Structures are given as C-alpha cells and as structure tokens.
Backbone as a chain_set.jsonl record, in Angstrom:
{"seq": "XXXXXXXXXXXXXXXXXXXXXXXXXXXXXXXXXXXXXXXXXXXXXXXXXXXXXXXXXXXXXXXXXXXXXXXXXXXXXXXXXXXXXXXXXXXXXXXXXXXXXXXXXXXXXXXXXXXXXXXXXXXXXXXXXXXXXXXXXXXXXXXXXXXXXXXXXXXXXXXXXXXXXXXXXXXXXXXXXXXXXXXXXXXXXXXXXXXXXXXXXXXXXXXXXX", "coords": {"N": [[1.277, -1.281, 26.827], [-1.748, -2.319, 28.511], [-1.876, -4.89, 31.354], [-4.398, -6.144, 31.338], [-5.037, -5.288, 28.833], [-3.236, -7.111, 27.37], [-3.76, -9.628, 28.791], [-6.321, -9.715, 27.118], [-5.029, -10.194, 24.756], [-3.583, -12.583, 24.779], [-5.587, -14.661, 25.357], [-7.209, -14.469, 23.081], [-5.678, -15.61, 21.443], [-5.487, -17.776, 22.498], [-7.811, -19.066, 21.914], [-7.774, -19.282, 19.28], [-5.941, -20.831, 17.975], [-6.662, -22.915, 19.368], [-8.964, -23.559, 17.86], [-7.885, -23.829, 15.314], [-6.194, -26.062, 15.719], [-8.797, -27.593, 16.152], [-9.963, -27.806, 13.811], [-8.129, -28.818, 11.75], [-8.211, -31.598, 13.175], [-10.338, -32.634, 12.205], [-10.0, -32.393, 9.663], [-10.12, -30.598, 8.366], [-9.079, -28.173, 7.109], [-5.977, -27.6, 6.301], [-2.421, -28.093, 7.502], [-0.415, -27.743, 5.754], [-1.083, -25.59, 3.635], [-1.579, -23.846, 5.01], [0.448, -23.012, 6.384], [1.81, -22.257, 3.621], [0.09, -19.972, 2.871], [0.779, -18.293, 5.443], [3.397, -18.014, 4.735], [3.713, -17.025, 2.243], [2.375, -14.106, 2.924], [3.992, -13.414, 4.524], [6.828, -12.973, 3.111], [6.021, -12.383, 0.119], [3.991, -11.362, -0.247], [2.77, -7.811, -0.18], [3.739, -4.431, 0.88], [6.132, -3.932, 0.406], [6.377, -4.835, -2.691], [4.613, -2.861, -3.688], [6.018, -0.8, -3.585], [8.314, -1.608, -5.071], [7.727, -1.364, -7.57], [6.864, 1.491, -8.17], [9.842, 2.333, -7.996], [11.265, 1.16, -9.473], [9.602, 2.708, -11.502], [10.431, 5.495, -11.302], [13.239, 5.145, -12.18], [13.325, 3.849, -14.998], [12.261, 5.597, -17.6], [11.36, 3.955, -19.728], [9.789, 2.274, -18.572], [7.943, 3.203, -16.86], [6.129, 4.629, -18.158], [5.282, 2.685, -19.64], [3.874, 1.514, -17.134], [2.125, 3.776, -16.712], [0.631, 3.498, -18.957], [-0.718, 0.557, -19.458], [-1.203, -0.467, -16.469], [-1.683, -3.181, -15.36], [-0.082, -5.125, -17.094], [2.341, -4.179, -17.045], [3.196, -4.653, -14.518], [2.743, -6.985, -14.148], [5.369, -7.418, -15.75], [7.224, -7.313, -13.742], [6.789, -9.693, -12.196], [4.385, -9.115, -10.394], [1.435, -10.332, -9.767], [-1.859, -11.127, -9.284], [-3.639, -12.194, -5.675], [-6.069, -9.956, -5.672], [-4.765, -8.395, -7.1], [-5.302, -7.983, -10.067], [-6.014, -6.678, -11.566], [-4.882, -3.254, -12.492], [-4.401, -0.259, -12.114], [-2.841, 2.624, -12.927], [-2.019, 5.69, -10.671], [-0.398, 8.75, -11.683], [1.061, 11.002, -9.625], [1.768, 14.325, -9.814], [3.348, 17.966, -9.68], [1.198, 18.856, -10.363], [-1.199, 17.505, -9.577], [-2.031, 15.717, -7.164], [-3.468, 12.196, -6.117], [-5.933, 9.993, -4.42], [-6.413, 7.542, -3.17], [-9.305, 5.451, -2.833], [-12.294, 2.823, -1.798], [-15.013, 3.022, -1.465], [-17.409, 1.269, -1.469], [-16.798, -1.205, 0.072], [-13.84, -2.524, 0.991], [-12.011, -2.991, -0.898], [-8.754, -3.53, -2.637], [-4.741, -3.423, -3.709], [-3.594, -6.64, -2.258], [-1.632, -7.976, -2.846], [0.124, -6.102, -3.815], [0.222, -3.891, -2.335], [-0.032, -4.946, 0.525], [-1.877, -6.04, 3.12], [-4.492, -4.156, 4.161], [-4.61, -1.396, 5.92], [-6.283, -0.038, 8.858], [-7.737, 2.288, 9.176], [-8.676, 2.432, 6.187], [-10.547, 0.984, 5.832], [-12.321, 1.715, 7.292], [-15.423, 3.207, 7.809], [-15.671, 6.223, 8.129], [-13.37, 6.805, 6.628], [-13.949, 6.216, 3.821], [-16.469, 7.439, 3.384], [-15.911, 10.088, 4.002], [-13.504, 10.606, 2.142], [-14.357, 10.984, -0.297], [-16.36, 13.241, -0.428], [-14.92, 15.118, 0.916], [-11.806, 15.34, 0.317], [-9.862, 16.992, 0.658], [-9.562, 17.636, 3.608], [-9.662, 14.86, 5.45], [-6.867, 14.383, 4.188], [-5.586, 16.219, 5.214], [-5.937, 15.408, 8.11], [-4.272, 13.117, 7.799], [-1.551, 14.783, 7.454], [-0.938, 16.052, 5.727], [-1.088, 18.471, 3.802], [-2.448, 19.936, 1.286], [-1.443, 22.25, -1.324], [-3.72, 24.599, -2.665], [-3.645, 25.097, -5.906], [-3.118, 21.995, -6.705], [-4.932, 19.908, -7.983], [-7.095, 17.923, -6.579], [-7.591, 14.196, -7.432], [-9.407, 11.665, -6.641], [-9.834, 8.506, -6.492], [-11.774, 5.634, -6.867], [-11.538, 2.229, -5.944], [-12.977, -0.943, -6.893], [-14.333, -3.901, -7.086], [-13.536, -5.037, -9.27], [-11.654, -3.499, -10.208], [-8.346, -2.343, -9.174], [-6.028, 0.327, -8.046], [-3.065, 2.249, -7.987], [-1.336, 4.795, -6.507], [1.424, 6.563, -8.134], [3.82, 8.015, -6.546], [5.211, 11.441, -6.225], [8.918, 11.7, -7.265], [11.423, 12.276, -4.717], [13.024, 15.074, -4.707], [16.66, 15.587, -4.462], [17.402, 12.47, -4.419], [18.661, 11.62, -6.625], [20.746, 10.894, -6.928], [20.356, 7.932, -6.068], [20.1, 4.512, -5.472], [17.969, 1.933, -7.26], [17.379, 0.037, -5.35], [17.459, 1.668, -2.916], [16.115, 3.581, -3.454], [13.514, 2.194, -3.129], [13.495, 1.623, -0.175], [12.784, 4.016, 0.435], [10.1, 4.427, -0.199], [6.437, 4.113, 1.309], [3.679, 2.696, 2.243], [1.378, 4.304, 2.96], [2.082, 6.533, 0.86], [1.496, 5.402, -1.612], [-1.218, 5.034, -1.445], [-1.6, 7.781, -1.487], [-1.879, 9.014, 1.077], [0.075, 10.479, 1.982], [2.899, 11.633, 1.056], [6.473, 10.933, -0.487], [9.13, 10.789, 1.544], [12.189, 12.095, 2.058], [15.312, 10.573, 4.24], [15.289, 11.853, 7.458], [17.561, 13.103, 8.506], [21.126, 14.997, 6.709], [23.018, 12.83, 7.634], [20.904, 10.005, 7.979], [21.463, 9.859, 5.1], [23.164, 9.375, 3.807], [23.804, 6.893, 5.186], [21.548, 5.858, 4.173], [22.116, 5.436, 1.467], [24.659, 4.339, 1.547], [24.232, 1.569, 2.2]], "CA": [[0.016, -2.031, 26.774], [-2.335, -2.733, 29.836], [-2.47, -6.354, 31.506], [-5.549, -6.133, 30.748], [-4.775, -5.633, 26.934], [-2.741, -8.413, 27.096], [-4.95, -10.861, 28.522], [-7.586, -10.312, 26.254], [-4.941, -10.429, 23.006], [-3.816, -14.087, 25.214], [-7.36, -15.007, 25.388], [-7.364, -14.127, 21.877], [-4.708, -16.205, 20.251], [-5.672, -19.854, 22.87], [-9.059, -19.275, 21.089], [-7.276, -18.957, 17.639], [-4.913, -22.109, 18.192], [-7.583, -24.215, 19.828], [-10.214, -23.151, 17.011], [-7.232, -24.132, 14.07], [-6.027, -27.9, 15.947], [-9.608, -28.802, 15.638], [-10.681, -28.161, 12.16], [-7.105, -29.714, 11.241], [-8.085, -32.25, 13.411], [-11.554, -33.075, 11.425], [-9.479, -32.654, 8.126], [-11.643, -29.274, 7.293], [-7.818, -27.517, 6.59], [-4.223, -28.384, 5.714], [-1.605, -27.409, 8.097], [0.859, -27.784, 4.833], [-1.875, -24.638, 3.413], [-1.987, -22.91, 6.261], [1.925, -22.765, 5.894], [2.035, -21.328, 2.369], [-0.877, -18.699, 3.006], [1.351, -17.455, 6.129], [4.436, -17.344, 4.047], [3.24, -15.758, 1.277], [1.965, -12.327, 3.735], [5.334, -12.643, 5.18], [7.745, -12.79, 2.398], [5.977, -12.649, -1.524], [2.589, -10.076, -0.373], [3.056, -6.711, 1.003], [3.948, -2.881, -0.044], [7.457, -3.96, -0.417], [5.873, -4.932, -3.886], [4.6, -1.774, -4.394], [7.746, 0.101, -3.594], [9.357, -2.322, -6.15], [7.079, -0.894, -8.49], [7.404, 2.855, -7.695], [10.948, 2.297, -7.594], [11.513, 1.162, -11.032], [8.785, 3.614, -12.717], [11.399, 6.155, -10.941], [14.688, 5.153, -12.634], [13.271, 3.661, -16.217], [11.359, 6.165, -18.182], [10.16, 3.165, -20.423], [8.436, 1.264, -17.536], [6.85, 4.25, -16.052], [5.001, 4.844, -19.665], [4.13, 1.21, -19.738], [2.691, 1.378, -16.618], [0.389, 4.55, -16.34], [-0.491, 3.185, -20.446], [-1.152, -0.163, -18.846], [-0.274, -0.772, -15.403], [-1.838, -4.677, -15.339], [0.542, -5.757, -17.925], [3.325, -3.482, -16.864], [3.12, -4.747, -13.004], [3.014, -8.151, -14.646], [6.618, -7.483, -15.996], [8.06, -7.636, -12.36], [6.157, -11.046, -11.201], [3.428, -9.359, -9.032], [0.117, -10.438, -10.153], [-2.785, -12.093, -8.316], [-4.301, -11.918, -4.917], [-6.715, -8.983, -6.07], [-4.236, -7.293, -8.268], [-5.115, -8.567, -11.53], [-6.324, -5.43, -12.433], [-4.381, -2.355, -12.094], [-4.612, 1.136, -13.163], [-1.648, 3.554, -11.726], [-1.945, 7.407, -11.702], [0.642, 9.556, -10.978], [0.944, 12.437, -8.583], [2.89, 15.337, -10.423], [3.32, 19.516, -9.336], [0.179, 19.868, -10.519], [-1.577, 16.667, -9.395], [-2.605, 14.733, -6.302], [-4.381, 11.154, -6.556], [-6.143, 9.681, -3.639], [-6.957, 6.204, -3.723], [-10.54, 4.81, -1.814], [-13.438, 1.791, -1.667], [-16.354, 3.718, -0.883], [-18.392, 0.23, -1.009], [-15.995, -1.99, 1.085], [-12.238, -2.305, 1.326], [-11.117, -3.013, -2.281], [-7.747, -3.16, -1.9], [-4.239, -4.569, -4.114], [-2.907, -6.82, -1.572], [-0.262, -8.849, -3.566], [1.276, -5.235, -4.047], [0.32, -3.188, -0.778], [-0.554, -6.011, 1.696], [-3.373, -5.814, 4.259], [-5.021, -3.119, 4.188], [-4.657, -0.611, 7.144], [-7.958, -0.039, 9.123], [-8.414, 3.097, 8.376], [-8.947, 2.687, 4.988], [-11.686, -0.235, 5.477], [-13.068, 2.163, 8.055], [-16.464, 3.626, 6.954], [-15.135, 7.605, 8.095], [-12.545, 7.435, 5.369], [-14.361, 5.148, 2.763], [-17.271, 8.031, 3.017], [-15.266, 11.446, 3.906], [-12.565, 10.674, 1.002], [-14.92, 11.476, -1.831], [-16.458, 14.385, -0.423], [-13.813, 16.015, 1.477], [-10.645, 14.919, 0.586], [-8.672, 17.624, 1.101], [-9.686, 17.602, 4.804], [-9.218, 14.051, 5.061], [-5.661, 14.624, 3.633], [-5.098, 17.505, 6.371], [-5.832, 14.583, 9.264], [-2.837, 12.278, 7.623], [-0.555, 15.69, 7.989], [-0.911, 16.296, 4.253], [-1.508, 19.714, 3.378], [-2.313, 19.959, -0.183], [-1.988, 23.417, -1.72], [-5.239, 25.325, -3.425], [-3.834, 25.249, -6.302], [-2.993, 21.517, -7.011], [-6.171, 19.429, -8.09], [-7.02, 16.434, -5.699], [-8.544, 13.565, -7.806], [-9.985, 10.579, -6.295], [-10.489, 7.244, -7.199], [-13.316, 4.407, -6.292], [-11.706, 0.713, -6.149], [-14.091, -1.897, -6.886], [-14.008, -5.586, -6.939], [-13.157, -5.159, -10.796], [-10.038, -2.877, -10.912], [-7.749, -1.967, -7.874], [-5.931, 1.475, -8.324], [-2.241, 2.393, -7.16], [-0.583, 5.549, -7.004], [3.043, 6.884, -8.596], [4.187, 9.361, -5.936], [6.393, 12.306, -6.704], [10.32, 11.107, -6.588], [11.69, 13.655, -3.791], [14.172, 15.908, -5.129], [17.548, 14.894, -3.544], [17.35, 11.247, -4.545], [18.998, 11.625, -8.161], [22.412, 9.365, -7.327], [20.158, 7.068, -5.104], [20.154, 3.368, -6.557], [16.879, 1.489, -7.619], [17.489, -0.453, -3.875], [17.898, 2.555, -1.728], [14.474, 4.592, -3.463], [12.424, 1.177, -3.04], [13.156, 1.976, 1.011], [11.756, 5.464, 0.483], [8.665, 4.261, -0.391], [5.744, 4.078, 1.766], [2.103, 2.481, 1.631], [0.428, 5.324, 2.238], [2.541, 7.41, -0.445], [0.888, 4.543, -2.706], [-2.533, 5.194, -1.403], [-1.937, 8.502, -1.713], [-2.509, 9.617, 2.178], [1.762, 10.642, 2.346], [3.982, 11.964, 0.187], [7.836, 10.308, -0.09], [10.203, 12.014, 2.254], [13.794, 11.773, 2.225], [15.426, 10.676, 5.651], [14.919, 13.439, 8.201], [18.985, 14.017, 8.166], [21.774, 14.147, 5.829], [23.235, 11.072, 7.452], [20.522, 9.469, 7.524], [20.37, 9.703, 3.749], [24.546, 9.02, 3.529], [23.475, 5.626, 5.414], [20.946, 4.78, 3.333], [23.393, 5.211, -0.018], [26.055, 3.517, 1.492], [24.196, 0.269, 2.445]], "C": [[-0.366, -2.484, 28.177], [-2.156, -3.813, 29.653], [-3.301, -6.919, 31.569], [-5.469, -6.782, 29.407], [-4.185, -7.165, 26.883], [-3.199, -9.653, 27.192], [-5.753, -11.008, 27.801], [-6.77, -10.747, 24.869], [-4.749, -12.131, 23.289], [-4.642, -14.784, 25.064], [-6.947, -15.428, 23.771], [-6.775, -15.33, 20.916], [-4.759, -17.702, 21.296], [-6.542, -19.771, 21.794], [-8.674, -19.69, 19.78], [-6.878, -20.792, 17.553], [-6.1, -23.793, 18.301], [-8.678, -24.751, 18.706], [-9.479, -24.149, 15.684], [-6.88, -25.613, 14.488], [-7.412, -28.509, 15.689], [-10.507, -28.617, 14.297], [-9.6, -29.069, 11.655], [-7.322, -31.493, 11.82], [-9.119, -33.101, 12.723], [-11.392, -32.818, 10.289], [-10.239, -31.104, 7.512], [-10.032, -28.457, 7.065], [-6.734, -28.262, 6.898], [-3.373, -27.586, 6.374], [-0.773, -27.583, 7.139], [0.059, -25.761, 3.936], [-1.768, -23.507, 3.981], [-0.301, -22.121, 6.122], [2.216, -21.956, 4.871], [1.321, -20.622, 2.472], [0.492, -17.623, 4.267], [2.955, -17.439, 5.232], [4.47, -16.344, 3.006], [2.453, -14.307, 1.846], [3.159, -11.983, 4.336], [6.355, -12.372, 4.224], [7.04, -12.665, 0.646], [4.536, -11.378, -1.201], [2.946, -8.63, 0.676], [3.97, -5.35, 0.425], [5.149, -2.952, 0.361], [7.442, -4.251, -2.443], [5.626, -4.052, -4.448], [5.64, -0.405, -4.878], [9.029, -0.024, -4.855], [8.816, -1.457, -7.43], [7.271, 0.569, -9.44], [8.762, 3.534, -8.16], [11.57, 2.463, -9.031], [11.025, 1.764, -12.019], [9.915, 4.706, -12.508], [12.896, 6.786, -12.417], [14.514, 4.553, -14.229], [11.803, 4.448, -16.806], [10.023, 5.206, -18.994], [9.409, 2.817, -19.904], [7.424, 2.425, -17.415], [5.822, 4.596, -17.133], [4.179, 3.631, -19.749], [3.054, 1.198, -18.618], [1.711, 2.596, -16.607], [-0.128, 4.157, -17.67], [-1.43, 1.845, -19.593], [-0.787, -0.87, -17.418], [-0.779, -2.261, -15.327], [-0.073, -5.467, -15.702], [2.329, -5.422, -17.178], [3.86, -4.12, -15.398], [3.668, -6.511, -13.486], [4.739, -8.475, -14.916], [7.502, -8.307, -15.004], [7.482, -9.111, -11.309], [5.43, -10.596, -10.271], [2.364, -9.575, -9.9], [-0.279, -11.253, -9.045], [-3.088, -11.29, -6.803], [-5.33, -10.35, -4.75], [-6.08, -7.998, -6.369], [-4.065, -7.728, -9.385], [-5.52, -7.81, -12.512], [-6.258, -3.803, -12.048], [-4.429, -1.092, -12.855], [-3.754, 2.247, -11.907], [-1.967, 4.816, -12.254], [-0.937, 7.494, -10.832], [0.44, 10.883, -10.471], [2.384, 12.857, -9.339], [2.546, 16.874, -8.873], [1.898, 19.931, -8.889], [-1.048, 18.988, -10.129], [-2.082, 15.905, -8.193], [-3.697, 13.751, -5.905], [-4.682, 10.495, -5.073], [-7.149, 8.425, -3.922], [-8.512, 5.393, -2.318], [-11.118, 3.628, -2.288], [-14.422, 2.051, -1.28], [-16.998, 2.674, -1.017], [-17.68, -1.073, -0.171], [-14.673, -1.533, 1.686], [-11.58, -2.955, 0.086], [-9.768, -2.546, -2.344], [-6.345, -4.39, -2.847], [-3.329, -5.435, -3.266], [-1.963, -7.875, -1.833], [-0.021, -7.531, -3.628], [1.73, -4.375, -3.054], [-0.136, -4.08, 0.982], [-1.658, -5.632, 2.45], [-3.766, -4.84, 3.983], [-5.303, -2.415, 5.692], [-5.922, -0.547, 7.458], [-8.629, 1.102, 8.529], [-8.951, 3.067, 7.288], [-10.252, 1.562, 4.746], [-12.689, 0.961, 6.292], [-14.119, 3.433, 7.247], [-16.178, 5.564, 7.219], [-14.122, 8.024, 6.815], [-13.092, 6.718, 4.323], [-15.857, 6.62, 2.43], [-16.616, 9.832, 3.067], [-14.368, 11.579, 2.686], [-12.925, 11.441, -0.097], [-15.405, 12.854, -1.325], [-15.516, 15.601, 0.448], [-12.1, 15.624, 1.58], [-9.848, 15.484, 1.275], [-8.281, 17.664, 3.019], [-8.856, 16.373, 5.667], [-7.519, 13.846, 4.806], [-5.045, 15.246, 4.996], [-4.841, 16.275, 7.516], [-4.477, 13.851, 9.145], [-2.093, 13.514, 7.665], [-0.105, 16.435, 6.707], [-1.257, 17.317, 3.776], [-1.343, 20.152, 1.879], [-2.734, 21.555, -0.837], [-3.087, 23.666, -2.535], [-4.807, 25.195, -4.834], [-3.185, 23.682, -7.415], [-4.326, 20.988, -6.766], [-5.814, 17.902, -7.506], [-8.295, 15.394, -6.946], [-8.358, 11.842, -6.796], [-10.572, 9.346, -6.857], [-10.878, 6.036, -6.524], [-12.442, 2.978, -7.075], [-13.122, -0.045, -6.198], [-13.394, -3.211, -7.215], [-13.158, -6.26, -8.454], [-11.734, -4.572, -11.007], [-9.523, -2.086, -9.423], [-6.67, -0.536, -8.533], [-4.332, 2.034, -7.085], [-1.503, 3.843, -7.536], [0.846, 5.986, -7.059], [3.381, 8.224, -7.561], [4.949, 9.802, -6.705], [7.681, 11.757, -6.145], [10.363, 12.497, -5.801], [12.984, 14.323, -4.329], [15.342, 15.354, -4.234], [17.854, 13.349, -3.822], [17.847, 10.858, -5.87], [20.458, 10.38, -8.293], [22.094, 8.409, -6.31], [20.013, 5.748, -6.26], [18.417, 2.639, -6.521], [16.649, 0.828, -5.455], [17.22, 0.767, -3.013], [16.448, 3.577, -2.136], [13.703, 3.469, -3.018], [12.448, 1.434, -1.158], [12.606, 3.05, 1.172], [10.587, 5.379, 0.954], [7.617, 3.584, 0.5], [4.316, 3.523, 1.14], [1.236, 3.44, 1.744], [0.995, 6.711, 1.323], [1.775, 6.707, -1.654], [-0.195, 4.352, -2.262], [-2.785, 6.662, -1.858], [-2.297, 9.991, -0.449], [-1.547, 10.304, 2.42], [2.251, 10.784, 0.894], [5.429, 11.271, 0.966], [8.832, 11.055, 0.288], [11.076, 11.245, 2.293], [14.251, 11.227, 3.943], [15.703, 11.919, 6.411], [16.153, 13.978, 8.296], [19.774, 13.589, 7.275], [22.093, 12.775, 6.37], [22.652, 10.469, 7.231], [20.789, 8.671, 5.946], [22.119, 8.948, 3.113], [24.355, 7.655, 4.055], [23.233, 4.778, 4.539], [21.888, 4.428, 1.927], [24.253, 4.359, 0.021], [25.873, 1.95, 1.788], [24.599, -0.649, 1.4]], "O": [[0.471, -2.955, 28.948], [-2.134, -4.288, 28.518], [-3.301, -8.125, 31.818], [-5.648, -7.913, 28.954], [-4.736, -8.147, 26.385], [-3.206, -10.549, 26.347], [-6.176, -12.137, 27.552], [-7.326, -11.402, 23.989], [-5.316, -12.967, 22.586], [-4.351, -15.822, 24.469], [-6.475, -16.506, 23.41], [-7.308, -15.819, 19.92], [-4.119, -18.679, 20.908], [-6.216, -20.307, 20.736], [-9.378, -20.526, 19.212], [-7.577, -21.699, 17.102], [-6.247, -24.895, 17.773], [-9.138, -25.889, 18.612], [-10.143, -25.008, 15.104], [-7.227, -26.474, 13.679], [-7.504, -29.619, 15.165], [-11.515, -29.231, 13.949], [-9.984, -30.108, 11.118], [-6.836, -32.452, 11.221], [-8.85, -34.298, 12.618], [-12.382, -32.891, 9.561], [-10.724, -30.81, 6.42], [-10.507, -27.694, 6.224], [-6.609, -29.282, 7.575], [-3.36, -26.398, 6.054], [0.279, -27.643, 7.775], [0.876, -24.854, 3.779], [-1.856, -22.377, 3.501], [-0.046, -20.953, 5.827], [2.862, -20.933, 5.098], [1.913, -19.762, 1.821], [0.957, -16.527, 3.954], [3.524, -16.358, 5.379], [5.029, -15.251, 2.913], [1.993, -13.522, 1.017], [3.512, -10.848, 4.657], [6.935, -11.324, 4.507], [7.92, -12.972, -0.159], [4.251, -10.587, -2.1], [3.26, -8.546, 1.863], [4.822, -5.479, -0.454], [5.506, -1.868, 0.824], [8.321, -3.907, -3.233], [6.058, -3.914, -5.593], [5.871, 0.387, -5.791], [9.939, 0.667, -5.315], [9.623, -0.935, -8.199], [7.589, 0.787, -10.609], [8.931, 4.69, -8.547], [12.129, 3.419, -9.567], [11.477, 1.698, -13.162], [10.49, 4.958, -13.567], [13.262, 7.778, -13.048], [15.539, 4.716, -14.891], [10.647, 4.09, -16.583], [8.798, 5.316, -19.047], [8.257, 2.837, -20.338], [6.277, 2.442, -17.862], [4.66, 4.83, -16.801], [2.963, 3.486, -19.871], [1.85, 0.998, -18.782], [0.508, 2.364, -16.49], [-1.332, 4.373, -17.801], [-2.572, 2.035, -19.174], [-0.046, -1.853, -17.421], [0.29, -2.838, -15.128], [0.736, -6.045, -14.976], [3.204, -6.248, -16.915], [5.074, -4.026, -15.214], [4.736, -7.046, -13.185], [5.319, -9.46, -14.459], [8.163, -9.336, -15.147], [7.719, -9.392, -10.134], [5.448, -11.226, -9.213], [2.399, -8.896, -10.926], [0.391, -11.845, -8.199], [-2.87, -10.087, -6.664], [-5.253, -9.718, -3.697], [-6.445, -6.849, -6.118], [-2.946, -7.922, -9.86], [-5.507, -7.957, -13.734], [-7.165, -3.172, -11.504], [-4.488, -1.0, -14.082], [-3.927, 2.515, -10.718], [-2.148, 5.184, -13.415], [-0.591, 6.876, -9.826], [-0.327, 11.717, -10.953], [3.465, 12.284, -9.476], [1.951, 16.86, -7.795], [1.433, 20.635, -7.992], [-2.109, 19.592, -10.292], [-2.954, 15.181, -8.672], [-4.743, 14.186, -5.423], [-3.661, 10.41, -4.391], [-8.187, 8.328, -4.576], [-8.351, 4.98, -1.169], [-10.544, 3.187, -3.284], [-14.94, 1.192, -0.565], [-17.924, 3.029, -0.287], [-18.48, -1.954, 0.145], [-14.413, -0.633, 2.485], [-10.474, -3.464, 0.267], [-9.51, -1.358, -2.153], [-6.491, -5.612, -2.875], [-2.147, -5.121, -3.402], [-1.575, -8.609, -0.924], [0.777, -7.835, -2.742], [2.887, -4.059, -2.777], [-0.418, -3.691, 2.115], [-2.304, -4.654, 2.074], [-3.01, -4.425, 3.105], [-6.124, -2.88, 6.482], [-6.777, -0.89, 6.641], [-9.592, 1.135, 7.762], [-9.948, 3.787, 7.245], [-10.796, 1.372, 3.658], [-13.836, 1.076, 5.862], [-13.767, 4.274, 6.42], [-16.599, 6.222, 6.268], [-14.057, 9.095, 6.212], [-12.114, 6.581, 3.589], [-16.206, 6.746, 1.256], [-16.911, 10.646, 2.192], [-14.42, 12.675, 2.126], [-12.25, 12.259, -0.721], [-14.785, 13.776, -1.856], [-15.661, 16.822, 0.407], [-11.38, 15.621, 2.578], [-9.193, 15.022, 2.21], [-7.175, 17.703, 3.557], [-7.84, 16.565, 6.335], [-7.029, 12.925, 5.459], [-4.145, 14.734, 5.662], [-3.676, 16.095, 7.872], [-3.649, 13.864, 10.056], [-1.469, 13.11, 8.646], [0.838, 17.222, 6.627], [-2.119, 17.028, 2.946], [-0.316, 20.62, 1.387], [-3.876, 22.012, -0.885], [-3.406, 22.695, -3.221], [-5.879, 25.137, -5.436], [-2.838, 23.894, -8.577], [-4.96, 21.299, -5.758], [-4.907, 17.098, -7.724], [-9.444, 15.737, -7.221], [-7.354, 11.208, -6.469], [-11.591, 9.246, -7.541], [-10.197, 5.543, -5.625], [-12.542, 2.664, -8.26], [-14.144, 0.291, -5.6], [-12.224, -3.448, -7.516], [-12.536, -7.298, -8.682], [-10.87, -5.02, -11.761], [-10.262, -1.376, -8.74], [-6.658, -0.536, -9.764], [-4.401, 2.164, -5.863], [-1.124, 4.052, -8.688], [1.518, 5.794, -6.046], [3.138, 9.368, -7.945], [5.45, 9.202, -7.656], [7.785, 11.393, -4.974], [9.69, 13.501, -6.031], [14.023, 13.681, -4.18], [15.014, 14.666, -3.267], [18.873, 13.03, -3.209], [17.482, 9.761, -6.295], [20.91, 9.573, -9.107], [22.999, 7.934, -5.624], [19.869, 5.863, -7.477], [17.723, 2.996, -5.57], [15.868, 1.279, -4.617], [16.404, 0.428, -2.155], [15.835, 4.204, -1.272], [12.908, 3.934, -2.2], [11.307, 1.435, -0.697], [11.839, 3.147, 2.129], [10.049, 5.869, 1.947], [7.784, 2.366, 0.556], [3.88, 3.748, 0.011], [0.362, 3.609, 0.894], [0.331, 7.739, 1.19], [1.45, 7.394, -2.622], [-0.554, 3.225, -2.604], [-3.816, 6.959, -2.462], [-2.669, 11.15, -0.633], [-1.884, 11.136, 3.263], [1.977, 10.13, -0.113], [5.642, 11.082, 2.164], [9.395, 11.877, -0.436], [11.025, 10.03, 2.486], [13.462, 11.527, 4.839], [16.308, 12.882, 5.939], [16.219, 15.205, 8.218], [19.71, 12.447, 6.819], [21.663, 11.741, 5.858], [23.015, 9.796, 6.267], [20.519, 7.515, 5.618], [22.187, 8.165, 2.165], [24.844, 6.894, 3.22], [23.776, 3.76, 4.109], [22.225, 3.312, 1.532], [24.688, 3.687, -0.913], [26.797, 1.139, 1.724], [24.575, -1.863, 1.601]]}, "num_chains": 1, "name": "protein.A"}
C-alpha cells in the first residue's frame, strides 16, 4: 500500500473517531450499542454461519430436506435468524445444476449468515450482467460452467434472501462436520465458486487431524 493510501485510510478513521466522540458526546448514540453491533460482525454475523449451514445439510440427509423444503425454518433450527435473514430459500447446485445468487435492484443480501456483502456483488456490473450473462460473469470468477449444466439465477429482494447448497467435493467422505464447515466459502454460497478441497494431500491430512 502507497503512503499515500495510507494517509488517506488515516485521514479516514480521525474523521470516523472524531465524528463517533461527538454524537456520543450529545447523547445521539450509546457507546454500550456501538459495542454489541461491533461484536456481533465479529463473532455471531458472518459466512462462518453459512458454512455451518452447508456443513450440516452435507452430513444429515434429514436437515438438507428440511432445508431446500423450508430453509427459514430449517436455518432457524441452528440459531441463525435475523439481520435480513428471516427469509430464506436455499437451492442446491447438483451435476446437473448451477444456482447463482443476485440483487438486481440493490444489494439484498443474508448478512446474519454470509456477512457483509463483498463489493462486487452491490456493484451495478454484476447486479446487471448476472441475469443476462451469467455464464460469462461466472467465467470472470474462474468458474467455467459446462454447456451442458443449466445456470439458474435468482433475484434477492427486500422480502426473501436466497442461499446456495454447493456440491460436497468428492474426497471429503471421512471429513467431520468441523473440518467441511472450513471448506466452505462465501462465494460457493453465492454461487460465484465451487468448494475445493485443499490444493495438497497434506493439506487435507492437516485439516482432518485438527
């Protein structure tokens, strides 16, 4: 990063600081507030949630039925609800399948399960290329989706947020519920990435043995 860059992110974060002591100081917010909002993005919001999710549709046949029947309820099971995931609808990516998840009118987005939302995906190039060119789209993330699996696409809105079930990766059959939930990626659960194994065996003898 330039010293440039840096001064302006410096800049950036007196402004922030100076901006937050004086609303606290004119009572307009609660540094006890302010506290539980930043804990909850660091430890309770964030696509470790969704992974949890993923993880367990994986290794219990029953869940994985509950959730693509109802994924709300089903998501509910595991204690994530809220911050605009109160209404969920999961597809799954099979053989024959690939689901690509968008907001073509904002950034609709479940972030109690996948946290923030990357830029790209607020950004108006993929919010308008998605729907009509996915596959392309797809190609840029490194995703090469064969001709003869069907890409469907689906439009968040403010009403129902939309997560997808990647394919488990072959190889991962004596991995434990813990050790697939690191697999899992946020954009495998947008849909932009498929879930890859670690790039060597050790790697993958690591991850087992933690």
């Amino acid at each position: 990063m330039s010293s440039r860059s840096q001064h302006f992110e410096s800049d950036i974060s007196l402004r922030v600081r100076a901006i937050e002591s004086l609303l606290i100081e004119k009572g307009i917010i609660d540094p006890a507030t302010i506290d539980v909002i930043i804990d909850a993005y660091e430890h309770r919001i964030g696509p470790h949630n969704g992974a949890r999710i993923v993880a367990r549709a994986w290794i219990d046949p029953d869940f994985k039925q509950r959730l693509l029947t109802d994924g709300t309820s089903a998501i509910a099971e595991l204690g994530l609800t809220g911050f605009s995931s109160e209404h969920m609808v999961v597809v799954e990516n099979t053989p024959e399948v690939h689901n690509l998840i968008v907001c073509t009118l904002c950034s609709c987005y479940p972030w109690a399960i996948l946290g923030l939302p990357p830029t790209w995906y607020k950004s108006f190039a993929y919010r308008s290329r998605a729907v009509i060119d996915p596959r392309g789209v797809l190609r840029e993330f490194g995703l090469e989706i064969p001709d003869h699996v069907e890409v469907r696409v689906w439009d968040s809105n403010a009403d129902l947020r939309y997560l997808v079930l990647p394919e488990r990766p072959m190889g991962t059959e004596t991995m434990t519920e813990v050790d697939l939930v690191s697999l899992v990626t946020r954009n495998a659960m947008i849909g932009t990435a498929k879930v890859q194994l670690p790039n060597s065996p050790a790697e993958l003898v690591a991850l087992e043995n933690k």
